[in-house]
């Protein structure tokens, strides 16, 4: 395959560039008008909301892991060529309890919180007992998702928080368990053209079974004003291959007719998690990668609501983000970002990040791979069932009837993929990613096109967030639009900026400069004005 990559370079001298992951960030709840350099297209109007950790220490306590930090929302509102910025901490129960105590009192995945030593023995005993079956945090610092007409900050617990997308005010606390038997829910959601949302959760040891569950939340508002999740319906379930060690997952794939779910050998040990507090270890220590196990690839028919008959698998790998999935001539093509192990999570412990600042540290680089799942297994044992000419991905039928899939490497050192979402589930050509070939903090953003030539544009020193594609209204071409990414200036005193790239040329057309020290965020959602 003739792969082409367009690169925007945010820094040439990375060894001199450092980002302090453990620094607490200030919020800016009142709108700040940006200084716009260049020309923002008139058609680009709406709000980009992004989410990520921003507070890492309270009083004498601090978080162990960057993912654990308190959620800090920030937004860029674009109207008539102007941009306004604001940021605000998510004021959930976790944030309020921690700030009132001026210490971390609610446990996160990588940081276990313990009772204040000054508390009496009775309070300590109650706290220890309550952690046997933990009530998870509502510190939703990972993504923004839409259910019905409501927007929510989310992580991967059973709690999400409704937010006001304009003011960033924190609103209702929503518990999935009130509507679905979902103890853990993925951070990423899919949407169809009718506005329905599709999400995935894990139901742990209900009636002696652990299963993965895909569910649908209808679009629009409910007439009685109740939460959209009240109308949620389970689309299908997939049994877990082990009762008390379900697979961790962060996203899944969806085409017009299929869901694609990767059951990877990165597993959560539920019994260990139940006793983690008593053993004074974090829940993250109960998540383990098993390189000796295979990775199962589940293909679910959306019409029958059942898995297809063919059993697909590949070697051990860790996956967080899917790029896209589509159907082509009797195959399902599935592009994902893969790791050889779970070293990425371990890298983000704050002590390790501090040690690695400025060091020439190598890590397990991610690889963008294309897997192809044939919808028919008619063929001889040992035969490659993939008949598509444009990929080297294979799917070999084995003696036991299972199909061993080997992925084609599209490119490596990339993460946080986004596409033109109008092509989600469709045959597509373009994706937009962060370049993380040396270190997990991105100093470049990339446009990847599997068929044409490369272009590069140098922007100077900075750290990029996930690039978000916004299509031009009534666009015909897949790549007709702009790409937005918030950029942290390597010199915080100079403030950050929202970068606007023309998606065809991948050249800068505007930047909105804000005199604010941005925080490193994770994911976001663009809300066009017409919605």
Short mmCIF file of N, CA and C in Angstrom, two decimals, residues 320-467:
data_model
loop_
_atom_site.label_atom_id
_atom_site.label_comp_id
_atom_site.label_asym_id
_atom_site.label_seq_id
_atom_site.Cartn_x
_atom_site.Cartn_y
_atom_site.Cartn_z
N UNK A 320 -6.25 0.74 22.62
CA UNK A 320 -7.08 1.76 23.26
C UNK A 320 -8.04 2.40 22.25
N UNK A 321 -7.53 2.74 21.08
CA UNK A 321 -8.33 3.50 20.13
C UNK A 321 -8.50 2.79 18.79
N UNK A 322 -9.73 2.74 18.32
CA UNK A 322 -10.01 2.30 16.96
C UNK A 322 -10.05 3.54 16.07
N UNK A 323 -9.63 3.38 14.83
CA UNK A 323 -9.63 4.49 13.88
C UNK A 323 -10.95 4.51 13.12
N UNK A 324 -11.27 3.40 12.46
CA UNK A 324 -12.53 3.28 11.74
C UNK A 324 -12.72 1.82 11.34
N UNK A 325 -13.92 1.48 10.96
CA UNK A 325 -14.24 0.15 10.43
C UNK A 325 -15.19 0.34 9.26
N UNK A 326 -15.09 -0.54 8.27
CA UNK A 326 -16.00 -0.46 7.13
C UNK A 326 -16.11 -1.82 6.45
N UNK A 327 -17.14 -1.96 5.63
CA UNK A 327 -17.38 -3.20 4.90
C UNK A 327 -16.96 -3.03 3.43
N UNK A 328 -16.36 -4.07 2.88
CA UNK A 328 -15.93 -4.00 1.48
C UNK A 328 -15.90 -5.39 0.86
N UNK A 329 -16.78 -5.64 -0.07
CA UNK A 329 -16.78 -6.86 -0.88
C UNK A 329 -16.66 -8.13 -0.04
N UNK A 330 -17.56 -8.28 0.92
CA UNK A 330 -17.58 -9.49 1.73
C UNK A 330 -16.56 -9.52 2.86
N UNK A 331 -16.02 -8.37 3.24
CA UNK A 331 -15.06 -8.28 4.34
C UNK A 331 -15.43 -7.11 5.25
N UNK A 332 -15.02 -7.20 6.49
CA UNK A 332 -15.04 -6.04 7.40
C UNK A 332 -13.60 -5.64 7.66
N UNK A 333 -13.28 -4.40 7.33
CA UNK A 333 -11.93 -3.86 7.53
C UNK A 333 -11.94 -3.02 8.80
N UNK A 334 -10.94 -3.24 9.66
CA UNK A 334 -10.95 -2.62 10.98
C UNK A 334 -9.55 -2.08 11.27
N UNK A 335 -9.44 -0.75 11.39
CA UNK A 335 -8.14 -0.10 11.65
C UNK A 335 -8.06 0.34 13.10
N UNK A 336 -6.98 -0.03 13.77
CA UNK A 336 -6.83 0.24 15.20
C UNK A 336 -5.39 0.67 15.51
N UNK A 337 -5.21 1.29 16.69
CA UNK A 337 -3.89 1.62 17.20
C UNK A 337 -3.50 0.55 18.20
N UNK A 338 -2.37 -0.14 17.95
CA UNK A 338 -1.98 -1.31 18.75
C UNK A 338 -0.67 -1.08 19.50
N UNK A 339 -0.57 -1.73 20.66
CA UNK A 339 0.68 -1.78 21.43
C UNK A 339 1.04 -3.25 21.68
N UNK A 340 2.32 -3.50 21.89
CA UNK A 340 2.77 -4.86 22.19
C UNK A 340 2.51 -5.26 23.64
N UNK A 341 2.28 -4.28 24.51
CA UNK A 341 2.04 -4.57 25.92
C UNK A 341 1.29 -3.40 26.54
N UNK A 342 1.21 -3.37 27.87
CA UNK A 342 0.48 -2.31 28.56
C UNK A 342 1.43 -1.25 29.13
N UNK A 343 2.61 -1.10 28.54
CA UNK A 343 3.58 -0.15 29.06
C UNK A 343 3.13 1.29 29.00
N UNK A 344 2.18 1.61 28.11
CA UNK A 344 1.72 2.99 27.98
C UNK A 344 1.12 3.49 29.29
N UNK A 345 0.25 2.68 29.91
CA UNK A 345 -0.37 3.12 31.17
C UNK A 345 0.70 3.37 32.23
N UNK A 346 1.64 2.49 32.34
CA UNK A 346 2.69 2.63 33.35
C UNK A 346 3.53 3.88 33.14
N UNK A 347 3.68 4.30 31.88
CA UNK A 347 4.48 5.49 31.60
C UNK A 347 3.91 6.74 32.23
N UNK A 348 2.58 6.76 32.46
CA UNK A 348 1.94 7.98 32.92
C UNK A 348 1.83 8.09 34.44
N UNK A 349 2.53 7.23 35.17
CA UNK A 349 2.68 7.50 36.60
C UNK A 349 3.52 8.76 36.74
N UNK A 350 3.09 9.68 37.57
CA UNK A 350 3.70 11.01 37.61
C UNK A 350 5.17 10.96 38.00
N UNK A 351 5.55 10.05 38.88
CA UNK A 351 6.97 9.93 39.24
C UNK A 351 7.80 9.53 38.02
N UNK A 352 7.26 8.62 37.22
CA UNK A 352 8.00 8.19 36.02
C UNK A 352 8.08 9.30 34.99
N UNK A 353 7.00 10.07 34.84
CA UNK A 353 7.02 11.17 33.90
C UNK A 353 8.06 12.21 34.30
N UNK A 354 8.19 12.45 35.60
CA UNK A 354 9.18 13.42 36.06
C UNK A 354 10.59 12.94 35.77
N UNK A 355 10.85 11.64 35.97
CA UNK A 355 12.16 11.07 35.67
C UNK A 355 12.49 11.17 34.19
N UNK A 356 11.47 11.07 33.36
CA UNK A 356 11.70 11.00 31.92
C UNK A 356 11.77 12.36 31.24
N UNK A 357 11.44 13.43 31.95
CA UNK A 357 11.44 14.76 31.34
C UNK A 357 12.82 15.09 30.81
N UNK A 358 12.89 15.36 29.53
CA UNK A 358 14.14 15.74 28.92
C UNK A 358 15.07 14.59 28.63
N UNK A 359 14.70 13.38 29.06
CA UNK A 359 15.57 12.21 28.84
C UNK A 359 15.22 11.56 27.50
N UNK A 360 16.20 10.89 26.94
CA UNK A 360 15.97 10.17 25.69
C UNK A 360 15.38 8.80 26.01
N UNK A 361 14.13 8.81 26.46
CA UNK A 361 13.48 7.58 26.89
C UNK A 361 12.72 6.95 25.73
N UNK A 362 12.97 5.68 25.50
CA UNK A 362 12.22 4.95 24.48
C UNK A 362 11.06 4.22 25.15
N UNK A 363 9.99 4.06 24.43
CA UNK A 363 8.85 3.35 24.99
C UNK A 363 8.24 2.49 23.89
N UNK A 364 7.26 1.71 24.28
CA UNK A 364 6.61 0.81 23.31
C UNK A 364 5.75 1.66 22.37
N UNK A 365 6.27 1.94 21.20
CA UNK A 365 5.56 2.81 20.26
C UNK A 365 4.29 2.14 19.74
N UNK A 366 3.22 2.90 19.60
CA UNK A 366 2.00 2.34 19.01
C UNK A 366 2.13 2.18 17.50
N UNK A 367 1.35 1.28 16.96
CA UNK A 367 1.32 1.01 15.53
C UNK A 367 -0.12 1.03 15.04
N UNK A 368 -0.35 1.72 13.95
CA UNK A 368 -1.67 1.70 13.33
C UNK A 368 -1.75 0.49 12.41
N UNK A 369 -2.65 -0.44 12.72
CA UNK A 369 -2.75 -1.68 11.95
C UNK A 369 -4.15 -1.83 11.34
N UNK A 370 -4.16 -2.46 10.19
CA UNK A 370 -5.41 -2.79 9.51
C UNK A 370 -5.66 -4.29 9.58
N UNK A 371 -6.77 -4.68 10.18
CA UNK A 371 -7.21 -6.07 10.21
C UNK A 371 -8.38 -6.24 9.26
N UNK A 372 -8.45 -7.39 8.62
CA UNK A 372 -9.54 -7.68 7.69
C UNK A 372 -10.22 -8.98 8.10
N UNK A 373 -11.53 -8.91 8.27
CA UNK A 373 -12.33 -10.05 8.72
C UNK A 373 -13.23 -10.51 7.57
N UNK A 374 -12.92 -11.62 6.93
CA UNK A 374 -13.78 -12.13 5.85
C UNK A 374 -15.11 -12.62 6.41
N UNK A 375 -16.18 -12.33 5.71
CA UNK A 375 -17.52 -12.72 6.17
C UNK A 375 -17.87 -14.14 5.76
N UNK A 376 -17.01 -14.77 4.96
CA UNK A 376 -17.19 -16.17 4.60
C UNK A 376 -15.89 -16.92 4.89
N UNK A 377 -16.04 -18.13 5.45
CA UNK A 377 -14.85 -18.94 5.72
C UNK A 377 -14.75 -20.11 4.73
N UNK A 378 -15.41 -19.97 3.60
CA UNK A 378 -15.33 -21.01 2.57
C UNK A 378 -13.91 -21.03 2.00
N UNK A 379 -13.21 -22.10 2.23
CA UNK A 379 -11.83 -22.22 1.76
C UNK A 379 -11.15 -23.38 2.44
N UNK A 380 -9.97 -23.69 1.97
CA UNK A 380 -9.20 -24.80 2.53
C UNK A 380 -8.46 -24.37 3.78
N UNK A 381 -8.14 -25.34 4.63
CA UNK A 381 -7.30 -25.09 5.79
C UNK A 381 -5.95 -24.53 5.33
N UNK A 382 -5.50 -23.47 5.97
CA UNK A 382 -4.24 -22.83 5.59
C UNK A 382 -4.40 -21.76 4.54
N UNK A 383 -5.61 -21.59 4.00
CA UNK A 383 -5.84 -20.59 2.96
C UNK A 383 -6.08 -19.21 3.55
N UNK A 384 -5.51 -18.18 2.91
CA UNK A 384 -5.78 -16.81 3.28
C UNK A 384 -7.14 -16.42 2.68
N UNK A 385 -8.08 -16.08 3.54
CA UNK A 385 -9.44 -15.80 3.11
C UNK A 385 -9.65 -14.36 2.66
N UNK A 386 -8.63 -13.51 2.84
CA UNK A 386 -8.75 -12.10 2.44
C UNK A 386 -8.56 -12.00 0.92
N UNK A 387 -9.53 -11.42 0.24
CA UNK A 387 -9.48 -11.31 -1.23
C UNK A 387 -9.32 -9.86 -1.69
N UNK A 388 -9.19 -8.92 -0.76
CA UNK A 388 -9.01 -7.52 -1.14
C UNK A 388 -7.59 -7.30 -1.65
N UNK A 389 -7.45 -6.55 -2.73
CA UNK A 389 -6.16 -6.39 -3.39
C UNK A 389 -5.32 -5.26 -2.78
N UNK A 390 -5.96 -4.35 -2.03
CA UNK A 390 -5.24 -3.15 -1.58
C UNK A 390 -4.63 -3.29 -0.18
N UNK A 391 -4.67 -4.48 0.39
CA UNK A 391 -4.11 -4.67 1.73
C UNK A 391 -3.32 -5.96 1.81
N UNK A 392 -2.32 -5.98 2.68
CA UNK A 392 -1.55 -7.20 2.93
C UNK A 392 -2.02 -7.90 4.19
N UNK A 393 -3.08 -7.39 4.84
CA UNK A 393 -3.65 -8.08 6.00
C UNK A 393 -4.14 -9.46 5.58
N UNK A 394 -3.98 -10.43 6.48
CA UNK A 394 -4.38 -11.80 6.16
C UNK A 394 -5.33 -12.36 7.20
N UNK A 395 -6.07 -13.38 6.80
CA UNK A 395 -6.97 -14.10 7.69
C UNK A 395 -6.94 -15.56 7.26
N UNK A 396 -6.16 -16.37 7.96
CA UNK A 396 -5.88 -17.74 7.55
C UNK A 396 -6.75 -18.73 8.31
N UNK A 397 -7.43 -19.59 7.58
CA UNK A 397 -8.29 -20.59 8.19
C UNK A 397 -7.44 -21.72 8.77
N UNK A 398 -7.73 -22.08 10.03
CA UNK A 398 -6.96 -23.12 10.71
C UNK A 398 -7.77 -24.41 10.80
N UNK A 399 -7.09 -25.47 11.27
CA UNK A 399 -7.72 -26.79 11.31
C UNK A 399 -8.97 -26.83 12.17
N UNK A 400 -8.97 -26.08 13.26
CA UNK A 400 -10.13 -26.10 14.16
C UNK A 400 -11.25 -25.17 13.69
N UNK A 401 -11.07 -24.57 12.51
CA UNK A 401 -12.10 -23.70 11.97
C UNK A 401 -11.94 -22.24 12.34
N UNK A 402 -11.09 -21.94 13.32
CA UNK A 402 -10.84 -20.56 13.69
C UNK A 402 -10.03 -19.87 12.59
N UNK A 403 -10.06 -18.53 12.62
CA UNK A 403 -9.35 -17.76 11.60
C UNK A 403 -8.32 -16.88 12.28
N UNK A 404 -7.06 -17.08 11.93
CA UNK A 404 -5.95 -16.31 12.49
C UNK A 404 -5.73 -15.07 11.63
N UNK A 405 -5.90 -13.90 12.24
CA UNK A 405 -5.77 -12.63 11.53
C UNK A 405 -4.41 -11.99 11.82
N UNK A 406 -3.76 -11.53 10.78
CA UNK A 406 -2.52 -10.76 10.91
C UNK A 406 -2.76 -9.39 10.29
N UNK A 407 -2.43 -8.35 11.05
CA UNK A 407 -2.70 -7.00 10.59
C UNK A 407 -1.62 -6.45 9.67
N UNK A 408 -2.03 -5.54 8.82
CA UNK A 408 -1.10 -4.79 7.98
C UNK A 408 -0.72 -3.51 8.71
N UNK A 409 0.58 -3.20 8.81
CA UNK A 409 1.03 -1.98 9.45
C UNK A 409 0.83 -0.82 8.48
N UNK A 410 -0.03 0.13 8.86
CA UNK A 410 -0.26 1.32 8.04
C UNK A 410 0.77 2.39 8.32
N UNK A 411 1.07 2.61 9.61
CA UNK A 411 2.11 3.54 10.03
C UNK A 411 2.33 3.31 11.52
N UNK A 412 3.44 3.83 12.04
CA UNK A 412 3.70 3.64 13.47
C UNK A 412 3.99 4.98 14.14
N UNK A 413 4.03 4.94 15.48
CA UNK A 413 4.28 6.15 16.24
C UNK A 413 3.15 7.16 16.18
N UNK A 414 1.89 6.68 16.14
CA UNK A 414 0.74 7.58 16.05
C UNK A 414 -0.32 7.19 17.08
N UNK A 415 -1.09 8.16 17.51
CA UNK A 415 -2.16 7.94 18.49
C UNK A 415 -3.25 9.01 18.33
N UNK A 416 -4.29 8.85 19.14
CA UNK A 416 -5.44 9.76 19.21
C UNK A 416 -6.03 10.03 17.82
N UNK A 417 -6.47 8.98 17.13
CA UNK A 417 -6.97 9.14 15.76
C UNK A 417 -8.36 9.75 15.71
N UNK A 418 -8.58 10.60 14.72
CA UNK A 418 -9.92 11.10 14.39
C UNK A 418 -10.09 11.06 12.88
N UNK A 419 -11.33 11.00 12.45
CA UNK A 419 -11.66 10.97 11.02
C UNK A 419 -12.78 11.96 10.75
N UNK A 420 -13.13 12.12 9.48
CA UNK A 420 -14.37 12.79 9.11
C UNK A 420 -15.48 11.85 9.54
N UNK A 421 -16.23 12.21 10.59
CA UNK A 421 -17.17 11.26 11.18
C UNK A 421 -18.34 10.94 10.25
N UNK A 422 -18.51 11.74 9.20
CA UNK A 422 -19.52 11.38 8.19
C UNK A 422 -19.15 10.08 7.49
N UNK A 423 -17.86 9.68 7.60
CA UNK A 423 -17.39 8.44 7.00
C UNK A 423 -17.17 7.34 8.04
N UNK A 424 -17.68 7.55 9.23
CA UNK A 424 -17.57 6.49 10.23
C UNK A 424 -18.38 5.27 9.78
N UNK A 425 -17.75 4.11 9.81
CA UNK A 425 -18.41 2.90 9.35
C UNK A 425 -18.43 2.75 7.85
N UNK A 426 -17.82 3.71 7.14
CA UNK A 426 -17.79 3.69 5.68
C UNK A 426 -16.34 3.52 5.20
N UNK A 427 -16.20 3.14 3.94
CA UNK A 427 -14.88 3.10 3.35
C UNK A 427 -14.33 4.52 3.32
N UNK A 428 -13.14 4.70 3.88
CA UNK A 428 -12.60 6.04 4.07
C UNK A 428 -11.15 6.08 3.61
N UNK A 429 -10.60 7.29 3.55
CA UNK A 429 -9.23 7.45 3.08
C UNK A 429 -8.36 8.21 4.09
N UNK A 430 -8.94 9.15 4.81
CA UNK A 430 -8.15 10.07 5.62
C UNK A 430 -8.35 9.86 7.12
N UNK A 431 -7.27 9.98 7.86
CA UNK A 431 -7.34 10.03 9.32
C UNK A 431 -6.36 11.08 9.81
N UNK A 432 -6.63 11.60 11.01
CA UNK A 432 -5.83 12.69 11.59
C UNK A 432 -5.39 12.24 12.97
N UNK A 433 -4.09 12.31 13.22
CA UNK A 433 -3.53 11.70 14.43
C UNK A 433 -2.43 12.57 15.02
N UNK A 434 -2.04 12.22 16.24
CA UNK A 434 -0.87 12.82 16.88
C UNK A 434 0.35 11.93 16.63
N UNK A 435 1.49 12.55 16.40
CA UNK A 435 2.73 11.81 16.21
C UNK A 435 3.41 11.61 17.56
N UNK A 436 3.57 10.35 17.96
CA UNK A 436 4.18 10.03 19.26
C UNK A 436 5.29 9.00 19.05
N UNK A 437 6.14 9.28 18.06
CA UNK A 437 7.14 8.28 17.70
C UNK A 437 8.30 8.21 18.68
N UNK A 438 8.55 9.28 19.43
CA UNK A 438 9.66 9.30 20.38
C UNK A 438 9.16 9.27 21.82
N UNK A 439 8.06 9.92 22.09
CA UNK A 439 7.58 10.14 23.45
C UNK A 439 6.06 10.29 23.37
N UNK A 440 5.31 9.92 24.40
CA UNK A 440 3.85 9.96 24.28
C UNK A 440 3.23 11.35 24.22
N UNK A 441 4.02 12.40 24.47
CA UNK A 441 3.49 13.75 24.26
C UNK A 441 3.77 14.13 22.81
N UNK A 442 2.74 14.64 22.13
CA UNK A 442 2.83 14.86 20.68
C UNK A 442 3.42 16.23 20.36
N UNK A 443 4.41 16.25 19.49
CA UNK A 443 4.95 17.50 18.98
C UNK A 443 4.62 17.68 17.50
N UNK A 444 3.87 16.76 16.94
CA UNK A 444 3.42 16.85 15.56
C UNK A 444 1.99 16.33 15.47
N UNK A 445 1.25 16.86 14.52
CA UNK A 445 -0.02 16.24 14.15
C UNK A 445 0.09 15.80 12.70
N UNK A 446 -0.63 14.74 12.35
CA UNK A 446 -0.47 14.13 11.05
C UNK A 446 -1.80 13.97 10.34
N UNK A 447 -1.73 14.09 9.03
CA UNK A 447 -2.84 13.69 8.17
C UNK A 447 -2.37 12.46 7.41
N UNK A 448 -3.05 11.34 7.58
CA UNK A 448 -2.66 10.10 6.94
C UNK A 448 -3.64 9.79 5.81
N UNK A 449 -3.09 9.59 4.62
CA UNK A 449 -3.87 9.27 3.44
C UNK A 449 -3.23 8.05 2.81
N UNK A 450 -3.99 7.04 2.58
CA UNK A 450 -3.41 5.77 2.13
C UNK A 450 -3.05 5.74 0.65
N UNK A 451 -3.30 6.84 -0.08
CA UNK A 451 -3.08 6.77 -1.52
C UNK A 451 -2.20 7.87 -2.12
N UNK A 452 -2.08 9.03 -1.47
CA UNK A 452 -1.42 10.15 -2.14
C UNK A 452 -0.15 10.61 -1.44
N UNK A 453 0.43 11.74 -1.89
CA UNK A 453 1.74 12.18 -1.41
C UNK A 453 1.66 12.93 -0.09
N UNK A 454 2.87 13.14 0.51
CA UNK A 454 2.96 13.79 1.82
C UNK A 454 3.19 15.29 1.70
N UNK A 455 2.78 16.01 2.76
CA UNK A 455 3.14 17.42 2.89
C UNK A 455 3.46 17.68 4.35
N UNK A 456 4.41 18.58 4.59
CA UNK A 456 4.85 18.88 5.95
C UNK A 456 4.80 20.38 6.20
N UNK A 457 4.40 20.78 7.39
CA UNK A 457 4.36 22.20 7.75
C UNK A 457 4.92 22.37 9.16
N UNK A 458 5.91 23.23 9.32
CA UNK A 458 6.58 23.46 10.60
C UNK A 458 5.92 24.62 11.33
N UNK A 459 5.57 24.36 12.61
CA UNK A 459 4.88 25.39 13.39
C UNK A 459 5.70 25.94 14.56
N UNK A 460 6.87 25.41 14.83
CA UNK A 460 7.61 25.84 16.01
C UNK A 460 7.27 24.98 17.21
N UNK A 461 7.75 25.37 18.39
CA UNK A 461 7.65 24.54 19.59
C UNK A 461 6.23 24.52 20.15
N UNK A 462 5.77 23.33 20.51
CA UNK A 462 4.46 23.19 21.13
C UNK A 462 4.08 21.74 21.28
N UNK A 463 3.02 21.49 22.05
CA UNK A 463 2.50 20.15 22.27
C UNK A 463 1.06 20.11 21.79
N UNK A 464 0.74 19.12 20.98
CA UNK A 464 -0.57 19.07 20.33
C UNK A 464 -1.54 18.18 21.07
N UNK A 465 -2.81 18.53 20.98
CA UNK A 465 -3.89 17.66 21.46
C UNK A 465 -4.42 16.86 20.28
N UNK A 466 -5.35 15.98 20.56
CA UNK A 466 -6.03 15.19 19.55
C UNK A 466 -6.59 16.10 18.44
N UNK A 467 -6.22 15.86 17.18
CA UNK A 467 -6.75 16.70 16.09
C UNK A 467 -8.18 16.31 15.72
#
